[in-house]
Short mmCIF file of C-alpha atoms in Angstrom, two decimals:
data_model
loop_
_atom_site.label_atom_id
_atom_site.label_comp_id
_atom_site.label_asym_id
_atom_site.label_seq_id
_atom_site.Cartn_x
_atom_site.Cartn_y
_atom_site.Cartn_z
CA UNK Y 296 161.93 8.61 89.89
CA UNK Y 297 162.95 6.89 93.17
CA UNK Y 298 161.94 3.15 93.14
CA UNK Y 299 162.20 0.70 95.42
CA UNK Y 300 163.55 -2.38 93.76
CA UNK Y 301 166.08 -3.02 91.59
CA UNK Y 302 164.66 -5.45 89.32
CA UNK Y 303 161.64 -6.41 87.69
CA UNK Y 304 160.32 -9.42 86.04
CA UNK Y 305 157.70 -9.26 83.94
CA UNK Y 306 155.73 -12.74 82.52
CA UNK Y 307 152.57 -12.19 80.77
CA UNK Y 308 150.04 -14.61 78.81
CA UNK Y 309 148.76 -13.33 75.37
CA UNK Y 310 146.96 -14.01 72.81
CA UNK Y 311 146.16 -11.26 70.38
CA UNK Y 312 148.58 -8.96 72.32
CA UNK Y 313 146.79 -7.07 74.81
CA UNK Y 314 148.68 -8.37 77.92
CA UNK Y 315 151.97 -8.45 75.99
CA UNK Y 316 151.32 -4.66 75.03
CA UNK Y 317 150.93 -3.41 79.10
CA UNK Y 318 153.81 -5.62 80.54
CA UNK Y 319 155.99 -4.04 77.85
CA UNK Y 320 154.40 -0.44 79.08
CA UNK Y 321 155.49 -1.68 82.31
CA UNK Y 322 158.84 -2.35 81.89
CA UNK Y 323 159.41 0.66 79.59
CA UNK Y 324 158.55 2.39 82.83
CA UNK Y 325 160.97 0.34 84.79
CA UNK Y 326 163.98 0.53 82.64
CA UNK Y 327 163.62 4.30 82.31
CA UNK Y 328 163.74 4.37 85.90
CA UNK Y 329 166.87 2.22 85.81
CA UNK Y 330 166.14 -1.51 87.38
CA UNK Y 331 167.20 -4.39 85.55
CA UNK Y 332 164.26 -5.62 83.27
CA UNK Y 333 163.40 -8.68 81.89
CA UNK Y 334 159.88 -9.19 79.71
CA UNK Y 335 158.93 -12.51 78.45
CA UNK Y 336 156.01 -15.00 78.11
CA UNK Y 337 155.38 -17.58 80.34
CA UNK Y 338 156.05 -20.03 77.69
CA UNK Y 339 159.24 -18.44 76.37
CA UNK Y 340 160.66 -17.79 80.26
CA UNK Y 341 163.89 -18.71 80.67
CA UNK Y 342 165.27 -18.43 84.55
CA UNK Y 343 168.85 -18.29 83.08
CA UNK Y 344 167.75 -14.94 81.81
CA UNK Y 345 167.29 -13.58 85.36
CA UNK Y 346 170.52 -14.79 86.52
CA UNK Y 347 171.86 -11.37 86.71
CA UNK Y 348 169.40 -9.85 89.28
CA UNK Y 349 170.90 -8.25 92.40
CA UNK Y 350 169.12 -6.89 95.09
CA UNK Y 351 164.91 -6.37 95.35
CA UNK Y 352 163.19 -8.14 92.45
CA UNK Y 353 159.36 -7.17 91.82
CA UNK Y 354 157.87 -9.93 89.69
CA UNK Y 355 154.78 -9.01 87.65
CA UNK Y 356 152.16 -11.65 86.36
CA UNK Y 357 149.85 -10.20 82.99
CA UNK Y 358 147.57 -12.65 81.58
CA UNK Y 359 143.87 -12.23 79.29
CA UNK Y 360 140.91 -13.52 81.11
CA UNK Y 361 139.46 -16.25 79.77
CA UNK Y 362 135.75 -17.01 81.13
CA UNK Y 363 136.29 -14.69 84.01
CA UNK Y 364 139.34 -16.92 85.04
CA UNK Y 365 143.60 -16.56 84.20
CA UNK Y 366 143.90 -19.23 81.52
CA UNK Y 367 144.63 -22.62 82.48
CA UNK Y 368 147.92 -22.95 80.99
CA UNK Y 369 149.12 -19.44 82.90
CA UNK Y 370 147.49 -21.15 86.03
CA UNK Y 371 149.73 -24.27 85.76
CA UNK Y 372 152.82 -21.86 85.19
CA UNK Y 373 152.32 -20.31 88.24
CA UNK Y 374 151.85 -23.74 90.14
CA UNK Y 375 155.21 -24.56 89.08
CA UNK Y 376 156.70 -21.21 89.95
CA UNK Y 377 159.32 -21.48 92.61
CA UNK Y 378 161.83 -18.38 91.79
CA UNK Y 379 162.63 -15.51 93.99
CA UNK Y 380 160.73 -16.58 96.80
CA UNK Y 381 159.54 -14.24 99.54
CA UNK Y 382 159.73 -11.29 96.49
CA UNK Y 383 156.69 -8.66 96.04
CA UNK Y 384 154.14 -10.01 93.34
CA UNK Y 385 151.47 -8.26 91.64
CA UNK Y 386 148.67 -9.87 89.81
CA UNK Y 387 147.33 -8.23 86.23
CA UNK Y 388 144.74 -9.00 83.70
CA UNK Y 389 143.27 -6.97 80.82
CA UNK Y 390 139.39 -7.83 80.84
CA UNK Y 391 137.61 -7.26 77.81
CA UNK Y 392 136.84 -2.97 77.93
CA UNK Y 393 134.18 -1.61 75.52
CA UNK Y 394 133.49 2.13 74.84
CA UNK Y 395 130.38 3.51 74.72
CA UNK Y 396 130.17 6.91 72.33
CA UNK Y 397 132.39 8.56 74.97
CA UNK Y 398 131.94 6.46 78.08
CA UNK Y 399 135.05 3.58 78.77
CA UNK Y 400 133.02 0.48 79.92
CA UNK Y 401 135.43 -1.78 82.17
CA UNK Y 402 135.02 -5.47 82.03
CA UNK Y 403 134.88 -7.86 84.45
CA UNK Y 404 137.68 -9.87 85.82
CA UNK Y 405 135.36 -12.52 87.81
CA UNK Y 406 138.55 -14.75 89.58
CA UNK Y 407 141.36 -13.63 87.12
CA UNK Y 408 143.18 -11.96 89.44
CA UNK Y 409 142.55 -12.98 93.08
CA UNK Y 410 142.45 -17.02 92.34
CA UNK Y 411 146.42 -15.93 90.91
CA UNK Y 412 147.26 -14.11 93.97
CA UNK Y 413 145.85 -16.95 96.47
CA UNK Y 414 148.18 -19.20 94.89
CA UNK Y 415 151.08 -16.73 95.08
CA UNK Y 416 150.29 -15.70 98.87
CA UNK Y 417 150.12 -19.46 99.97
CA UNK Y 418 153.88 -19.99 97.96
CA UNK Y 419 155.11 -17.03 100.08
CA UNK Y 420 154.85 -14.18 97.66
CA UNK Y 421 154.08 -11.05 98.98
CA UNK Y 422 151.22 -9.47 97.19
CA UNK Y 423 151.79 -6.06 96.31
CA UNK Y 424 148.95 -4.87 94.12
CA UNK Y 425 145.88 -6.51 91.63
CA UNK Y 426 145.43 -3.92 88.37
CA UNK Y 427 143.19 -5.14 85.63
CA UNK Y 428 143.61 -2.92 81.89
CA UNK Y 429 140.88 -2.48 80.32
CA UNK Y 430 141.96 -2.99 76.56
CA UNK Y 431 139.84 -4.02 74.01
CA UNK Y 432 137.58 -7.06 73.89
CA UNK Y 433 139.25 -9.76 71.31
CA UNK Y 434 136.56 -12.46 71.80
CA UNK Y 435 135.05 -12.06 68.31
CA UNK Y 436 133.40 -15.41 68.56
CA UNK Y 437 130.48 -13.68 70.06
CA UNK Y 438 130.86 -9.76 68.34
CA UNK Y 439 132.82 -7.74 66.34
CA UNK Y 440 136.10 -6.78 66.50
CA UNK Y 441 135.95 -2.94 67.47
CA UNK Y 442 136.45 -0.16 65.19
CA UNK Y 443 139.99 1.00 64.83
CA UNK Y 444 139.45 4.44 66.15
CA UNK Y 445 137.43 3.41 69.12
CA UNK Y 446 140.85 0.70 69.50
CA UNK Y 447 143.25 3.28 69.46
CA UNK Y 448 141.52 6.01 71.71
CA UNK Y 449 141.66 2.64 74.14
CA UNK Y 450 144.81 1.65 73.33
CA UNK Y 451 146.05 5.72 74.48
CA UNK Y 452 143.83 5.79 77.52
CA UNK Y 453 145.30 2.10 78.97
CA UNK Y 454 148.55 3.32 78.16
CA UNK Y 455 148.22 6.27 80.81
CA UNK Y 456 146.46 4.72 83.09
CA UNK Y 457 149.28 1.75 83.20
CA UNK Y 458 151.88 4.08 83.41
CA UNK Y 459 150.55 5.59 86.54
CA UNK Y 460 150.41 2.26 88.01
CA UNK Y 461 153.54 1.33 87.09
CA UNK Y 462 155.21 4.40 88.83
CA UNK Y 463 152.93 3.73 91.91
CA UNK Y 464 153.72 -0.10 92.32
CA UNK Y 465 157.69 0.43 91.44
CA UNK Y 466 157.66 2.54 94.19
CA UNK Y 467 156.73 0.06 96.83
CA UNK Y 468 152.93 1.43 97.14
CA UNK Y 469 150.30 -0.90 97.09
CA UNK Y 470 147.75 -0.78 94.69
CA UNK Y 471 144.36 -2.17 94.96
CA UNK Y 472 141.49 0.14 94.35
CA UNK Y 473 140.97 -0.36 90.94
CA UNK Y 474 140.68 -4.41 91.40
CA UNK Y 475 138.09 -3.89 94.30
CA UNK Y 476 135.97 -1.94 92.87
CA UNK Y 477 133.73 -4.04 91.05
CA UNK Y 478 134.31 -6.92 93.65
CA UNK Y 479 130.46 -7.51 93.68
CA UNK Y 480 130.15 -8.17 89.88
CA UNK Y 481 133.36 -10.78 90.28
CA UNK Y 482 132.08 -12.74 92.71
CA UNK Y 483 128.70 -12.83 90.73
CA UNK Y 484 130.36 -14.64 87.76
CA UNK Y 485 132.48 -16.42 90.26
CA UNK Y 486 130.40 -19.09 89.14
CA UNK Y 487 130.52 -18.81 85.48
CA UNK Y 488 134.66 -19.43 86.12
CA UNK Y 489 134.69 -22.68 87.52
CA UNK Y 490 132.11 -23.89 84.81
CA UNK Y 491 133.96 -22.63 82.59
CA UNK Y 492 137.06 -24.01 83.81
CA UNK Y 493 136.14 -27.34 84.08
CA UNK Y 494 133.58 -27.74 80.62
CA UNK Y 495 133.01 -24.45 78.92
CA UNK Y 496 136.45 -23.97 77.59
CA UNK Y 497 136.62 -27.28 75.90
CA UNK Y 498 133.23 -26.97 74.14
CA UNK Y 499 134.25 -23.70 73.18
CA UNK Y 500 137.84 -25.17 71.83
CA UNK Y 501 135.41 -27.40 69.45
CA UNK Y 502 133.90 -24.42 67.70
CA UNK Y 503 136.83 -23.29 65.53
CA UNK Y 504 136.81 -24.32 62.09
CA UNK Y 505 139.14 -23.18 59.09
CA UNK Y 506 136.63 -22.02 55.66
CA UNK Y 507 137.10 -22.60 51.75
CA UNK Y 508 139.72 -19.35 52.36
CA UNK Y 509 142.35 -21.68 53.99
CA UNK Y 510 145.33 -22.24 51.98
CA UNK Y 511 147.03 -24.50 54.46
CA UNK Y 512 149.63 -21.61 54.95
CA UNK Y 513 149.98 -23.27 58.87
CA UNK Y 514 150.54 -20.16 60.24
CA UNK Y 515 147.82 -20.72 62.68
CA UNK Y 516 149.64 -23.93 63.81
CA UNK Y 517 152.80 -22.01 63.98
CA UNK Y 518 151.68 -19.15 66.06
CA UNK Y 519 149.06 -20.94 68.60
CA UNK Y 520 150.09 -19.69 72.05
CA UNK Y 521 149.73 -23.21 73.52
CA UNK Y 522 150.18 -25.46 70.42
CA UNK Y 523 146.51 -26.81 69.98
CA UNK Y 524 146.07 -26.49 66.85
CA UNK Y 525 147.50 -29.27 64.17
CA UNK Y 526 146.89 -29.95 60.59
CA UNK Y 527 144.40 -33.19 60.51
CA UNK Y 528 143.96 -34.45 56.40
CA UNK Y 529 145.73 -31.19 55.30
CA UNK Y 530 143.04 -29.04 57.10
CA UNK Y 531 143.36 -27.20 61.00
CA UNK Y 532 142.15 -29.65 63.75
CA UNK Y 533 141.68 -27.87 66.72
CA UNK Y 534 142.13 -29.85 69.98
CA UNK Y 535 140.74 -29.52 73.79
CA UNK Y 536 143.89 -27.79 75.19
CA UNK Y 537 142.66 -24.73 72.60
CA UNK Y 538 142.63 -21.44 75.13
CA UNK Y 539 140.11 -19.67 72.95
CA UNK Y 540 142.99 -17.17 73.15
CA UNK Y 541 141.71 -15.48 69.25
CA UNK Y 542 145.16 -15.20 68.25
CA UNK Y 543 144.24 -17.69 64.83
CA UNK Y 544 141.10 -16.17 64.28
CA UNK Y 545 142.33 -12.45 64.52
CA UNK Y 546 145.32 -12.67 62.82
CA UNK Y 547 144.72 -15.41 59.75
CA UNK Y 548 145.88 -13.32 56.89
CA UNK Y 549 143.40 -14.57 54.59
CA UNK Y 550 140.43 -14.85 57.18
CA UNK Y 551 139.90 -18.04 56.78
CA UNK Y 552 139.21 -19.23 60.87
CA UNK Y 553 135.78 -18.93 61.61
CA UNK Y 554 133.76 -20.14 64.81
CA UNK Y 555 130.94 -22.44 63.43
CA UNK Y 556 128.20 -20.64 64.97
CA UNK Y 557 125.72 -23.04 62.77
CA UNK Y 558 127.58 -25.97 64.00
CA UNK Y 559 126.86 -25.06 67.82
CA UNK Y 560 123.34 -23.87 67.51
CA UNK Y 561 122.69 -27.34 65.86
CA UNK Y 562 124.45 -29.59 68.45
CA UNK Y 563 123.06 -27.29 71.29
CA UNK Y 564 119.06 -28.07 70.29
CA UNK Y 565 119.85 -31.84 69.59
CA UNK Y 566 121.96 -32.30 73.31
CA UNK Y 567 118.85 -30.33 74.75
CA UNK Y 568 116.41 -31.50 72.73
CA UNK Y 569 117.06 -35.08 72.38
CA UNK Y 570 119.84 -36.01 74.89
CA UNK Y 571 118.99 -34.26 78.08
CA UNK Y 572 115.27 -36.39 78.59
CA UNK Y 573 117.09 -39.28 78.18
CA UNK Y 574 119.71 -38.54 80.45
CA UNK Y 575 117.28 -37.26 83.13
CA UNK Y 576 115.32 -40.20 82.68
CA UNK Y 577 118.45 -42.30 83.18
CA UNK Y 578 119.71 -40.73 86.16
CA UNK Y 579 116.44 -41.47 88.09
CA UNK Y 580 116.22 -44.93 87.14
CA UNK Y 581 119.91 -45.28 88.68
CA UNK Y 582 118.79 -43.11 91.30
CA UNK Y 583 115.64 -45.07 92.01
CA UNK Y 584 117.40 -48.26 91.84
CA UNK Y 585 120.30 -47.70 93.95
CA UNK Y 586 119.75 -44.34 96.01
CA UNK Y 587 116.74 -45.13 97.67
CA UNK Y 588 115.26 -42.01 95.11
CA UNK Y 589 117.32 -39.19 96.85
CA UNK Y 590 116.39 -36.70 94.64
CA UNK Y 591 119.76 -34.59 95.49
CA UNK Y 592 121.88 -37.63 94.18
CA UNK Y 593 119.39 -38.09 91.20
CA UNK Y 594 120.10 -34.24 90.67
CA UNK Y 595 123.83 -34.90 91.07
CA UNK Y 596 124.01 -37.48 88.60
CA UNK Y 597 122.16 -35.84 85.98
CA UNK Y 598 124.58 -32.44 86.13
CA UNK Y 599 127.24 -35.44 85.66
CA UNK Y 600 126.04 -36.86 82.68
CA UNK Y 601 124.81 -33.82 81.53
CA UNK Y 602 128.07 -32.18 81.20
CA UNK Y 603 129.98 -35.19 80.11
CA UNK Y 604 127.54 -35.97 77.58
CA UNK Y 605 128.15 -32.33 76.17
CA UNK Y 606 131.73 -33.05 76.17
CA UNK Y 607 131.30 -36.15 74.19
CA UNK Y 608 128.68 -34.60 72.18
CA UNK Y 609 130.89 -32.01 71.22
CA UNK Y 610 134.16 -34.04 70.29
CA UNK Y 611 132.22 -36.45 68.32
CA UNK Y 612 130.40 -33.96 66.13
CA UNK Y 613 133.53 -31.94 65.97
CA UNK Y 614 135.06 -34.89 64.34
CA UNK Y 615 131.89 -35.95 62.28
CA UNK Y 616 131.86 -31.35 61.37
CA UNK Y 617 136.28 -31.59 60.48
CA UNK Y 618 135.56 -34.16 58.05
CA UNK Y 619 133.04 -33.04 56.28
CA UNK Y 620 134.38 -29.46 55.61
CA UNK Y 621 136.68 -31.16 52.75
CA UNK Y 622 133.30 -30.90 51.05
CA UNK Y 623 133.26 -27.70 49.02
CA UNK Y 624 129.22 -27.20 49.46
CA UNK Y 625 129.31 -28.19 52.38
CA UNK Y 626 131.98 -26.39 53.57
CA UNK Y 627 130.27 -23.31 51.90
CA UNK Y 628 127.47 -23.62 53.88
CA UNK Y 629 128.53 -23.61 56.93
CA UNK Y 630 130.98 -20.60 56.34
CA UNK Y 631 127.93 -18.33 55.02
CA UNK Y 632 125.94 -19.68 58.47
CA UNK Y 633 128.76 -18.19 60.68
CA UNK Y 634 128.08 -14.69 61.75
CA UNK Y 635 131.95 -13.89 61.79
CA UNK Y 636 132.59 -14.80 57.87
CA UNK Y 637 130.90 -11.46 57.16
CA UNK Y 638 132.98 -8.26 56.34
CA UNK Y 639 131.05 -5.87 59.17
CA UNK Y 640 132.58 -8.89 61.49
CA UNK Y 641 135.55 -7.06 62.08
CA UNK Y 642 138.84 -8.70 63.48
CA UNK Y 643 140.56 -7.19 66.48
CA UNK Y 644 144.24 -6.02 65.95
CA UNK Y 645 145.99 -4.29 68.64
CA UNK Y 646 147.84 -0.97 67.08
CA UNK Y 647 152.01 -1.43 67.86
CA UNK Y 648 153.75 1.69 69.16
CA UNK Y 649 153.55 3.51 66.04
CA UNK Y 650 149.73 3.37 65.78
CA UNK Y 651 150.44 0.62 62.77
CA UNK Y 652 148.01 -2.42 63.02
CA UNK Y 653 150.28 -5.19 64.00
CA UNK Y 654 150.56 -7.75 61.18
CA UNK Y 655 150.97 -11.10 61.62
CA UNK Y 656 154.62 -12.88 61.20
#
């Protein structure tokens, strides 16, 4: 296959392996075409690894989609990235595809490609393509993992489409159509992406717990892509920096990691019923006393206080929950009042190249 480049650099962010797999497929296609290829996660990327690149280089950034955006840690990496300036770049994301009978359903990207593309354009790179891949959704905090047969069919389909995309972009052709088909819906969820980035991701980070099956093996701590899990009082503890990539929950060999649904529902009820009315009254009083009773100012103060209050409430509530989980009775009550503990709530594992489930290291 004739190509327009001499080198390919693929950098990815991946929790459960979707974006990593797509990056490997693209790298495989480029290698078969005779290009020098380097594929790496953003955490392990070493600039020295591309010191032998000569000629034209194509750079690809592929990432999972979190809250209709690229994860914060990957965005921070793009902000710092300054190598091979002026090169052609393509942006891709895996966006939680689903399947209904024989119908493959696309996910939504939100701003997960557009914002990173803007960052790279402002840095002087040339955006050559944007491409979403609808590999299976892994967000088992809100739904069970898909059946293995469904996962297999989705992976095979995405592999064929990714090979087609690879051939086109390696020839230097612009590929944008698929990224723009759902643009109206992506724009519709853009405000959610902003809310998730500034508030939602911190709240969701405080919903993970280890149940009574945890044997303190430390695998979740070792494999966390963002080093956001620590052992505190002999139990895993999730920090605010957690990206909710779902690696720990999907690959825990003991199925010991859960989303504490009952805790979330209870804490949200307390916030809505008790905390929010207090904050609303306080913001009105503050506006009347200092801002001439401005309704706009009162609303702004209320929303700032509401979101700040939610973060503080989830931080304090999570600290208390982590302490209480040491008591077997409370641990079992919380475990059996979360959806993810039941057998029908499957974990998600992307098949390996031989169509076998990837096991954790």
